[in-house]
């Protein structure tokens, strides 16, 4: 896994892929991710470019650098996750601070203020926590693509970008998440059903 200059390299848990923002933008521009619908590529590119511009020469921007009104059409699909510290086993503690309307609808409830363990919408709790932990440790963007059955047994394809914020320039304090779910036609065998 590569990160921004000076960011540590860590093993990719559960197939998580992390890139320096510049590398991700290059992949988006070079067509590497062009099998995605144009709207998804445009949204991810918009958010990564915005995040990268706000960080400047720092490893990560701070939360105060991010103005949600700069990306209004992305708000329904955004999550803001607080990193509240570290557990005794060294893993991060993650809590939902802001949950966009589409993300609330996907879950069937509003997890704002809850720990990720209490409100995740992922292939599994382990998978959700692994992604947040990868961002916390690597201090770089993480892009993920997964196919799953939702709680109504509908096949869904999801593309997600996770972007770190830091208040001190070193420690990840919050994670900005954008997810887009696309219904799929036909049968497939996902690894698990999401809750």
mmCIF file of C-alpha atoms in Angstrom:
data_model
loop_
_atom_site.group_PDB
_atom_site.id
_atom_site.type_symbol
_atom_site.label_atom_id
_atom_site.label_comp_id
_atom_site.label_asym_id
_atom_site.label_seq_id
_atom_site.Cartn_x
_atom_site.Cartn_y
_atom_site.Cartn_z
ATOM 1 C CA UNK A 1 0.000 0.000 0.000
ATOM 2 C CA UNK A 2 1.401 3.388 -0.850
ATOM 3 C CA UNK A 3 0.646 6.601 0.914
ATOM 4 C CA UNK A 4 1.527 10.247 0.726
ATOM 5 C CA UNK A 5 5.168 11.150 1.187
ATOM 6 C CA UNK A 6 6.272 10.129 4.642
ATOM 7 C CA UNK A 7 3.192 7.997 5.317
ATOM 8 C CA UNK A 8 3.915 4.502 6.624
ATOM 9 C CA UNK A 9 3.410 1.457 4.459
ATOM 10 C CA UNK A 10 1.104 -1.119 6.028
ATOM 11 C CA UNK A 11 -0.232 -4.435 4.787
ATOM 12 C CA UNK A 12 -3.525 -4.125 2.919
ATOM 13 C CA UNK A 13 -6.177 -5.701 5.176
ATOM 14 C CA UNK A 14 -8.906 -7.656 3.418
ATOM 15 C CA UNK A 15 -7.846 -6.431 -0.009
ATOM 16 C CA UNK A 16 -7.977 -2.731 0.870
ATOM 17 C CA UNK A 17 -6.090 -0.583 -1.625
ATOM 18 C CA UNK A 18 -4.594 2.767 -0.658
ATOM 19 C CA UNK A 19 -3.016 5.360 -2.903
ATOM 20 C CA UNK A 20 -1.410 8.715 -2.581
ATOM 21 C CA UNK A 21 -3.958 11.277 -3.757
ATOM 22 C CA UNK A 22 -1.844 12.077 -6.813
ATOM 23 C CA UNK A 23 -1.678 8.378 -7.768
ATOM 24 C CA UNK A 24 -5.436 7.991 -7.403
ATOM 25 C CA UNK A 25 -6.056 11.094 -9.510
ATOM 26 C CA UNK A 26 -3.656 9.716 -12.132
ATOM 27 C CA UNK A 27 -5.568 6.411 -12.217
ATOM 28 C CA UNK A 28 -8.852 8.296 -12.576
ATOM 29 C CA UNK A 29 -7.417 10.433 -15.384
ATOM 30 C CA UNK A 30 -5.732 7.514 -17.158
ATOM 31 C CA UNK A 31 -8.919 5.506 -17.373
ATOM 32 C CA UNK A 32 -7.818 2.834 -14.888
ATOM 33 C CA UNK A 33 -11.130 3.194 -13.082
ATOM 34 C CA UNK A 34 -13.131 4.095 -16.190
ATOM 35 C CA UNK A 35 -15.180 0.896 -16.035
ATOM 36 C CA UNK A 36 -17.151 2.836 -13.432
ATOM 37 C CA UNK A 37 -20.131 4.900 -14.560
ATOM 38 C CA UNK A 38 -19.110 8.433 -15.504
ATOM 39 C CA UNK A 39 -21.065 9.914 -12.579
ATOM 40 C CA UNK A 40 -19.180 7.769 -10.036
ATOM 41 C CA UNK A 41 -15.767 8.554 -11.521
ATOM 42 C CA UNK A 42 -16.668 12.262 -11.604
ATOM 43 C CA UNK A 43 -17.817 12.266 -7.964
ATOM 44 C CA UNK A 44 -14.729 10.411 -6.732
ATOM 45 C CA UNK A 45 -12.432 12.595 -8.828
ATOM 46 C CA UNK A 46 -14.161 15.747 -7.531
ATOM 47 C CA UNK A 47 -13.788 14.702 -3.903
ATOM 48 C CA UNK A 48 -10.184 13.462 -4.188
ATOM 49 C CA UNK A 49 -9.154 16.606 -6.098
ATOM 50 C CA UNK A 50 -10.852 18.809 -3.496
ATOM 51 C CA UNK A 51 -9.203 16.888 -0.612
ATOM 52 C CA UNK A 52 -5.804 17.048 -2.340
ATOM 53 C CA UNK A 53 -6.105 20.799 -3.003
ATOM 54 C CA UNK A 54 -7.066 21.437 0.634
ATOM 55 C CA UNK A 55 -4.130 19.453 2.021
ATOM 56 C CA UNK A 56 -1.566 21.400 0.003
ATOM 57 C CA UNK A 57 1.903 20.301 1.143
ATOM 58 C CA UNK A 58 0.606 18.533 4.265
ATOM 59 C CA UNK A 59 0.028 14.791 4.504
ATOM 60 C CA UNK A 60 -3.690 15.423 5.185
ATOM 61 C CA UNK A 61 -5.969 18.465 5.377
ATOM 62 C CA UNK A 62 -7.707 19.328 8.633
ATOM 63 C CA UNK A 63 -11.485 19.169 9.008
ATOM 64 C CA UNK A 64 -11.742 22.977 9.101
ATOM 65 C CA UNK A 65 -10.296 23.040 5.567
ATOM 66 C CA UNK A 66 -13.347 21.157 4.297
ATOM 67 C CA UNK A 67 -16.475 23.177 3.533
ATOM 68 C CA UNK A 68 -19.392 20.852 2.714
ATOM 69 C CA UNK A 69 -20.971 23.620 0.633
ATOM 70 C CA UNK A 70 -18.073 23.272 -1.815
ATOM 71 C CA UNK A 71 -19.403 19.810 -2.799
ATOM 72 C CA UNK A 72 -23.179 20.078 -2.232
ATOM 73 C CA UNK A 73 -24.287 17.365 -4.641
ATOM 74 C CA UNK A 74 -22.090 14.813 -2.840
ATOM 75 C CA UNK A 75 -23.544 15.505 0.631
ATOM 76 C CA UNK A 76 -26.306 12.828 0.575
ATOM 77 C CA UNK A 77 -23.651 10.128 0.086
ATOM 78 C CA UNK A 78 -21.048 11.476 2.542
ATOM 79 C CA UNK A 79 -20.129 10.178 5.988
ATOM 80 C CA UNK A 80 -17.827 11.851 8.486
ATOM 81 C CA UNK A 81 -16.274 9.416 10.948
ATOM 82 C CA UNK A 82 -14.559 10.574 14.153
ATOM 83 C CA UNK A 83 -11.462 8.717 15.312
ATOM 84 C CA UNK A 84 -11.948 8.865 19.075
ATOM 85 C CA UNK A 85 -8.713 7.261 20.167
ATOM 86 C CA UNK A 86 -7.293 3.782 20.347
ATOM 87 C CA UNK A 87 -8.531 0.648 22.104
ATOM 88 C CA UNK A 88 -6.288 -1.414 24.378
ATOM 89 C CA UNK A 89 -5.540 -3.723 21.422
ATOM 90 C CA UNK A 90 -4.243 -0.762 19.367
ATOM 91 C CA UNK A 91 -7.227 -0.543 17.002
ATOM 92 C CA UNK A 92 -8.977 2.768 16.440
ATOM 93 C CA UNK A 93 -12.332 3.747 17.929
ATOM 94 C CA UNK A 94 -14.623 5.058 15.172
ATOM 95 C CA UNK A 95 -17.906 6.970 15.586
ATOM 96 C CA UNK A 96 -20.346 8.411 13.026
ATOM 97 C CA UNK A 97 -20.400 12.219 13.281
ATOM 98 C CA UNK A 98 -22.321 13.040 10.064
ATOM 99 C CA UNK A 99 -24.324 10.651 7.892
ATOM 100 C CA UNK A 100 -25.795 11.789 4.556
ATOM 101 C CA UNK A 101 -29.424 11.111 3.687
ATOM 102 C CA UNK A 102 -28.755 8.333 1.170
ATOM 103 C CA UNK A 103 -26.486 6.595 3.682
ATOM 104 C CA UNK A 104 -29.251 6.826 6.317
ATOM 105 C CA UNK A 105 -31.738 5.355 3.814
ATOM 106 C CA UNK A 106 -29.351 2.494 2.944
ATOM 107 C CA UNK A 107 -29.147 1.528 6.620
ATOM 108 C CA UNK A 108 -32.808 2.063 7.410
ATOM 109 C CA UNK A 109 -31.804 4.121 10.463
ATOM 110 C CA UNK A 110 -29.599 7.092 11.340
ATOM 111 C CA UNK A 111 -26.340 5.987 13.012
ATOM 112 C CA UNK A 112 -25.176 9.554 13.760
ATOM 113 C CA UNK A 113 -23.470 9.570 17.160
ATOM 114 C CA UNK A 114 -23.116 5.789 17.267
ATOM 115 C CA UNK A 115 -19.964 3.716 17.121
ATOM 116 C CA UNK A 116 -19.340 2.063 13.753
ATOM 117 C CA UNK A 117 -20.025 -1.290 15.423
ATOM 118 C CA UNK A 118 -23.602 -0.133 16.033
ATOM 119 C CA UNK A 119 -24.440 1.293 12.611
ATOM 120 C CA UNK A 120 -22.168 -0.050 9.886
ATOM 121 C CA UNK A 121 -23.352 -0.796 6.352
ATOM 122 C CA UNK A 122 -20.652 -3.060 5.008
ATOM 123 C CA UNK A 123 -19.918 -6.602 3.969
ATOM 124 C CA UNK A 124 -19.106 -7.298 7.618
ATOM 125 C CA UNK A 125 -18.135 -5.385 10.738
ATOM 126 C CA UNK A 126 -14.572 -6.640 10.322
ATOM 127 C CA UNK A 127 -14.490 -5.287 6.763
ATOM 128 C CA UNK A 128 -15.823 -1.863 7.804
ATOM 129 C CA UNK A 129 -13.363 -1.545 10.686
ATOM 130 C CA UNK A 130 -10.463 -2.771 8.504
ATOM 131 C CA UNK A 131 -11.069 0.059 6.032
ATOM 132 C CA UNK A 132 -11.215 2.750 8.719
ATOM 133 C CA UNK A 133 -8.171 1.256 10.432
ATOM 134 C CA UNK A 134 -6.237 1.186 7.138
ATOM 135 C CA UNK A 135 -6.930 4.904 6.628
ATOM 136 C CA UNK A 136 -5.998 5.665 10.260
ATOM 137 C CA UNK A 137 -2.685 3.834 9.990
ATOM 138 C CA UNK A 138 -1.657 4.658 6.407
ATOM 139 C CA UNK A 139 -2.862 8.285 6.559
ATOM 140 C CA UNK A 140 -3.785 8.183 2.881
ATOM 141 C CA UNK A 141 -6.899 7.770 0.719
ATOM 142 C CA UNK A 142 -8.387 4.299 0.412
ATOM 143 C CA UNK A 143 -10.534 3.264 -2.552
ATOM 144 C CA UNK A 144 -12.700 0.157 -2.352
ATOM 145 C CA UNK A 145 -15.100 -1.690 -4.631
ATOM 146 C CA UNK A 146 -17.366 -4.458 -3.383
ATOM 147 C CA UNK A 147 -20.418 -6.399 -4.550
ATOM 148 C CA UNK A 148 -22.929 -7.620 -1.979
ATOM 149 C CA UNK A 149 -26.554 -8.458 -1.261
ATOM 150 C CA UNK A 150 -28.330 -5.755 0.722
ATOM 151 C CA UNK A 151 -30.741 -6.508 3.562
ATOM 152 C CA UNK A 152 -33.551 -6.938 1.007
ATOM 153 C CA UNK A 153 -31.457 -9.488 -0.953
ATOM 154 C CA UNK A 154 -30.858 -7.099 -3.849
ATOM 155 C CA UNK A 155 -27.436 -7.291 -5.514
ATOM 156 C CA UNK A 156 -25.545 -4.005 -5.165
ATOM 157 C CA UNK A 157 -22.194 -2.793 -6.469
ATOM 158 C CA UNK A 158 -20.553 -0.194 -4.203
ATOM 159 C CA UNK A 159 -17.608 2.111 -4.823
ATOM 160 C CA UNK A 160 -16.184 3.943 -1.817
ATOM 161 C CA UNK A 161 -13.433 6.495 -1.246
ATOM 162 C CA UNK A 162 -12.163 7.168 2.287
ATOM 163 C CA UNK A 163 -10.125 10.343 2.915
ATOM 164 C CA UNK A 164 -8.324 11.218 6.183
ATOM 165 C CA UNK A 165 -8.372 14.533 8.055
ATOM 166 C CA UNK A 166 -5.830 15.494 10.726
ATOM 167 C CA UNK A 167 -5.967 18.289 13.281
ATOM 168 C CA UNK A 168 -2.276 18.005 14.222
ATOM 169 C CA UNK A 169 -0.875 17.096 10.795
ATOM 170 C CA UNK A 170 0.145 13.605 11.917
ATOM 171 C CA UNK A 171 -2.721 11.730 13.554
ATOM 172 C CA UNK A 172 -5.905 10.913 11.642
ATOM 173 C CA UNK A 173 -8.721 12.579 13.587
ATOM 174 C CA UNK A 174 -11.607 12.089 11.136
ATOM 175 C CA UNK A 175 -12.336 10.150 7.953
ATOM 176 C CA UNK A 176 -14.488 11.508 5.127
ATOM 177 C CA UNK A 177 -16.269 8.722 3.234
ATOM 178 C CA UNK A 178 -18.139 8.873 -0.085
ATOM 179 C CA UNK A 179 -20.010 5.765 -1.251
ATOM 180 C CA UNK A 180 -22.095 5.155 -4.302
ATOM 181 C CA UNK A 181 -24.225 2.054 -4.634
ATOM 182 C CA UNK A 182 -25.380 0.830 -8.027
ATOM 183 C CA UNK A 183 -28.001 -1.918 -8.470
ATOM 184 C CA UNK A 184 -26.764 -4.912 -10.434
ATOM 185 C CA UNK A 185 -28.689 -7.159 -12.776
ATOM 186 C CA UNK A 186 -28.275 -10.920 -12.771
ATOM 187 C CA UNK A 187 -27.227 -13.454 -10.195
ATOM 188 C CA UNK A 188 -23.943 -13.560 -8.343
ATOM 189 C CA UNK A 189 -22.631 -15.017 -5.118
ATOM 190 C CA UNK A 190 -21.408 -12.341 -2.715
ATOM 191 C CA UNK A 191 -19.404 -13.347 0.326
ATOM 192 C CA UNK A 192 -22.027 -12.102 2.786
ATOM 193 C CA UNK A 193 -25.317 -10.286 3.074
ATOM 194 C CA UNK A 194 -25.030 -6.804 4.513
ATOM 195 C CA UNK A 195 -27.152 -5.853 7.476
#
